[in-house]
PDB file of C-alpha atoms in Angstrom:
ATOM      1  CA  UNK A 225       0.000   0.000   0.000  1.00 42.00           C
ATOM      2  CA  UNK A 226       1.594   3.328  -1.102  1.00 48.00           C
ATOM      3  CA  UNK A 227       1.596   6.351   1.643  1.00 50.00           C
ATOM      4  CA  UNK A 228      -0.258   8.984   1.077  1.00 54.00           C
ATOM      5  CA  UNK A 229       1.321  12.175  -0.375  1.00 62.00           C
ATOM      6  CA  UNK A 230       1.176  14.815   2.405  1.00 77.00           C
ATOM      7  CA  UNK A 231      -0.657  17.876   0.514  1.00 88.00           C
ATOM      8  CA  UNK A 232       1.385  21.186  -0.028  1.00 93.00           C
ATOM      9  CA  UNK A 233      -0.762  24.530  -0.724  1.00 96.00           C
ATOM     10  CA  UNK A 234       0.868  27.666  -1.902  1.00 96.00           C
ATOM     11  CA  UNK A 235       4.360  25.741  -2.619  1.00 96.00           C
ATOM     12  CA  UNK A 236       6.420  28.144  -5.202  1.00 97.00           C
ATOM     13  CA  UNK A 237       8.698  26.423  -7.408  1.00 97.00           C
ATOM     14  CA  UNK A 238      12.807  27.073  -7.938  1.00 97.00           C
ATOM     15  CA  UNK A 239      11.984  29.312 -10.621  1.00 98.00           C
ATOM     16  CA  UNK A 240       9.443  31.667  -8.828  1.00 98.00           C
ATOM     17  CA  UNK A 241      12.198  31.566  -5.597  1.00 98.00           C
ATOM     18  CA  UNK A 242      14.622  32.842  -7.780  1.00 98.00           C
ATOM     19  CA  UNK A 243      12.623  35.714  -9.832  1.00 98.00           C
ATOM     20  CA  UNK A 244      11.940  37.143  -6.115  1.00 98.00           C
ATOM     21  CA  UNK A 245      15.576  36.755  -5.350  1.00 97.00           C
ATOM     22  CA  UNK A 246      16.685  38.581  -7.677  1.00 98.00           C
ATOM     23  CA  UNK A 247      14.062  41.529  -6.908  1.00 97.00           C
ATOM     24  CA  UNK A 248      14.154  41.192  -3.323  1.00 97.00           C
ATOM     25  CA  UNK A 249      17.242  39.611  -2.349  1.00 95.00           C
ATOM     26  CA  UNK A 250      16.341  36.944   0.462  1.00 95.00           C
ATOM     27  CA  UNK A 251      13.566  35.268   0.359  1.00 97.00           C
ATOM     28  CA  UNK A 252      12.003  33.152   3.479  1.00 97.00           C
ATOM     29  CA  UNK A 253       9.696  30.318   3.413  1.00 97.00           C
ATOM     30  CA  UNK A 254       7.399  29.872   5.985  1.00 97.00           C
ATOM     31  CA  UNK A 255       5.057  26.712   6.422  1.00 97.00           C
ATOM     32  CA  UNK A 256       2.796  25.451   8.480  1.00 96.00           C
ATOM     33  CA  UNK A 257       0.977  22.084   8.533  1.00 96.00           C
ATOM     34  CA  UNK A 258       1.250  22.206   4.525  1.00 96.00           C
ATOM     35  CA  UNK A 259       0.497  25.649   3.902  1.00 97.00           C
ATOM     36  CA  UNK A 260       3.557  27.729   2.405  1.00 98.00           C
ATOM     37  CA  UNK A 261       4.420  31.582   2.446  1.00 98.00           C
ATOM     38  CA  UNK A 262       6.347  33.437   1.010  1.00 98.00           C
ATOM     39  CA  UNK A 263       8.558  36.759   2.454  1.00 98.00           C
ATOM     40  CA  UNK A 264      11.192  39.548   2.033  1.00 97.00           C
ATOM     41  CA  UNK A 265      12.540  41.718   4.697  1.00 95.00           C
ATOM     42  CA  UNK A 266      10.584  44.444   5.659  1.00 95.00           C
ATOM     43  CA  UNK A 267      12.394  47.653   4.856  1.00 94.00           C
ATOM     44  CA  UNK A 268      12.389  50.447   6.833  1.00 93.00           C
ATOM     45  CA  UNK A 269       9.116  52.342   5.818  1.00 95.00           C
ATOM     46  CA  UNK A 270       6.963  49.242   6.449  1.00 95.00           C
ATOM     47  CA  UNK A 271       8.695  49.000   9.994  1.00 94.00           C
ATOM     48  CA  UNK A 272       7.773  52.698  10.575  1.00 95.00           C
ATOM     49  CA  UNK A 273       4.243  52.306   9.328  1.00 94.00           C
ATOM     50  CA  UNK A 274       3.785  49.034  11.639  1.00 94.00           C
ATOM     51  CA  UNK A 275       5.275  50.336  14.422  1.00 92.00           C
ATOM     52  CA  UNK A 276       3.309  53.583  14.585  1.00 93.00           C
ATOM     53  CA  UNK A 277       0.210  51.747  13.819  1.00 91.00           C
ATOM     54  CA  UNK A 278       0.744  48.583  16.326  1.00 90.00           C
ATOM     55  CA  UNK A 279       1.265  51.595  19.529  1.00 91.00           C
ATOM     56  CA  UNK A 280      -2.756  51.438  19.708  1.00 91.00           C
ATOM     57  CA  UNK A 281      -3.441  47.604  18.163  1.00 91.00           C
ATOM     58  CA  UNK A 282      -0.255  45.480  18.858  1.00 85.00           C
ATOM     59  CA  UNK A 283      -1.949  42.904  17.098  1.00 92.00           C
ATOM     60  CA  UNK A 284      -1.939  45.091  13.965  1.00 94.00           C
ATOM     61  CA  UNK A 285       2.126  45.528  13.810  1.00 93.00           C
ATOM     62  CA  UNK A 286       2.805  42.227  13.140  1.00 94.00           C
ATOM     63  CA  UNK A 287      -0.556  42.024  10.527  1.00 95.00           C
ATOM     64  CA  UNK A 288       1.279  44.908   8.243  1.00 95.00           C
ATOM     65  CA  UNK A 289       4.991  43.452   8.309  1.00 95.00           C
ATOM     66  CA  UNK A 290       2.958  40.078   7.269  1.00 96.00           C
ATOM     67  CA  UNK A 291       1.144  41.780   4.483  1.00 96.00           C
ATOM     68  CA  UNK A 292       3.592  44.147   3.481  1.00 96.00           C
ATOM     69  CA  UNK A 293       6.125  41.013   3.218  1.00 97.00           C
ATOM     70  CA  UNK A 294       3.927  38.333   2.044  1.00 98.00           C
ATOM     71  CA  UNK A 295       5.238  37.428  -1.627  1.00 98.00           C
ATOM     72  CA  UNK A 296       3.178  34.636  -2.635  1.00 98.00           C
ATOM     73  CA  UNK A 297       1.683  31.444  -0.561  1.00 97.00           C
ATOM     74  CA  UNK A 298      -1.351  29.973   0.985  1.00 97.00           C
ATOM     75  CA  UNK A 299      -3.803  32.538   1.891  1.00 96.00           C
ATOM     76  CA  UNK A 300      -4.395  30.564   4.214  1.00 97.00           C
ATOM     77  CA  UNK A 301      -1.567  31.604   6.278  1.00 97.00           C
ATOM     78  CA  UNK A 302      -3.043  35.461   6.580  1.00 96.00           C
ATOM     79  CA  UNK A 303      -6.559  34.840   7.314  1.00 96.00           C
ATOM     80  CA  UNK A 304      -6.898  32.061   9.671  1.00 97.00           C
ATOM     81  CA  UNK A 305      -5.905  32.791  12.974  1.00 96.00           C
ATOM     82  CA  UNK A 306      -4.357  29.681  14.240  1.00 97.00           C
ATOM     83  CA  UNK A 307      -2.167  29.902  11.062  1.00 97.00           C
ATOM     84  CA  UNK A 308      -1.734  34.127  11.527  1.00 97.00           C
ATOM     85  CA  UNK A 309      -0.254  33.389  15.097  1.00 96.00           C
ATOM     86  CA  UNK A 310       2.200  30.676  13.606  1.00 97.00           C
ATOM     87  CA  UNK A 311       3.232  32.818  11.392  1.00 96.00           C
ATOM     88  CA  UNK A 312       3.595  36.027  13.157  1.00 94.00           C
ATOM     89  CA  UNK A 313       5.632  34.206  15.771  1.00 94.00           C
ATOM     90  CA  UNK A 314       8.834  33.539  13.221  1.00 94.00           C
ATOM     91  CA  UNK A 315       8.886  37.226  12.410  1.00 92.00           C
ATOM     92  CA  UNK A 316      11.654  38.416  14.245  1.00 90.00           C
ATOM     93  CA  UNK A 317      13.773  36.439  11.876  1.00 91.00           C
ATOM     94  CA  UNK A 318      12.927  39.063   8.904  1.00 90.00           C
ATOM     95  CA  UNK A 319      13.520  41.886  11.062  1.00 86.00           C
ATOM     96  CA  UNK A 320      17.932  41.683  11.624  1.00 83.00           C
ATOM     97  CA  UNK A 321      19.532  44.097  13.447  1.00 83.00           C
ATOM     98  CA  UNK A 322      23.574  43.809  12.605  1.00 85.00           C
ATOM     99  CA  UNK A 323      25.465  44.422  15.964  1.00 91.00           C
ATOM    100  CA  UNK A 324      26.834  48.616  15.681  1.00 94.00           C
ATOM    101  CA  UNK A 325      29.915  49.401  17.867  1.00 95.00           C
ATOM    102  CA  UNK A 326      29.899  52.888  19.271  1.00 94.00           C
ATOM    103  CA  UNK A 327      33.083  54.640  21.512  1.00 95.00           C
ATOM    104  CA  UNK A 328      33.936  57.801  22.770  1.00 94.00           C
ATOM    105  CA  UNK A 329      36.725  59.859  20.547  1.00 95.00           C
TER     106      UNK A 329
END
């Protein structure tokens, strides 16, 4: 008896990966229970926008870095909540901060 293929929704191929690449640099996959997204990094406008928006709705920071991200994927993955949370949780990984040094002259 064969197994059962496990169902992928919103999976891009290697070609689609490496259009965005090109336009956006990296590109991060995000997946949960079968359903795939696609992201770039925020840049610094859509933090600004996010952040001044999330000060009254917290919830509504991490819904615009999503959106403002999202590249391509399973819908799924912005509108349901249990996926939304999943999602929004792995964030932090688009949003690097490089280490500064700073002294006294």
């Amino acid at each position: 008896m064969e197994k059962d293929k496990k169902q992928e929704f919103g999976k891009a191929t290697n070609e689609q990966i490496a259009q965005w690449k090109a336009m956006h640099g990296d590109v991060y996959e995000v997946s949960v229970e079968g359903h795939y997204g696609y992201l770039k990094k925020p840049d610094r406008n859509t933090l600004s926008y996010a952040t001044s928006m999330g000060q009254s709705d917290p919830m509504k920071f991490n819904e615009l870095v999503l959106r403002n991200c999202w590249l391509d994927g399973s819908g799924v993955l912005q509108d349901k909540d249990e996926y939304f949370f999943a999602v929004v949780a792995q964030l932090d990984v688009l949003i690097e901060v490089k280490d500064a040094e700073i002294k006294k002259l």
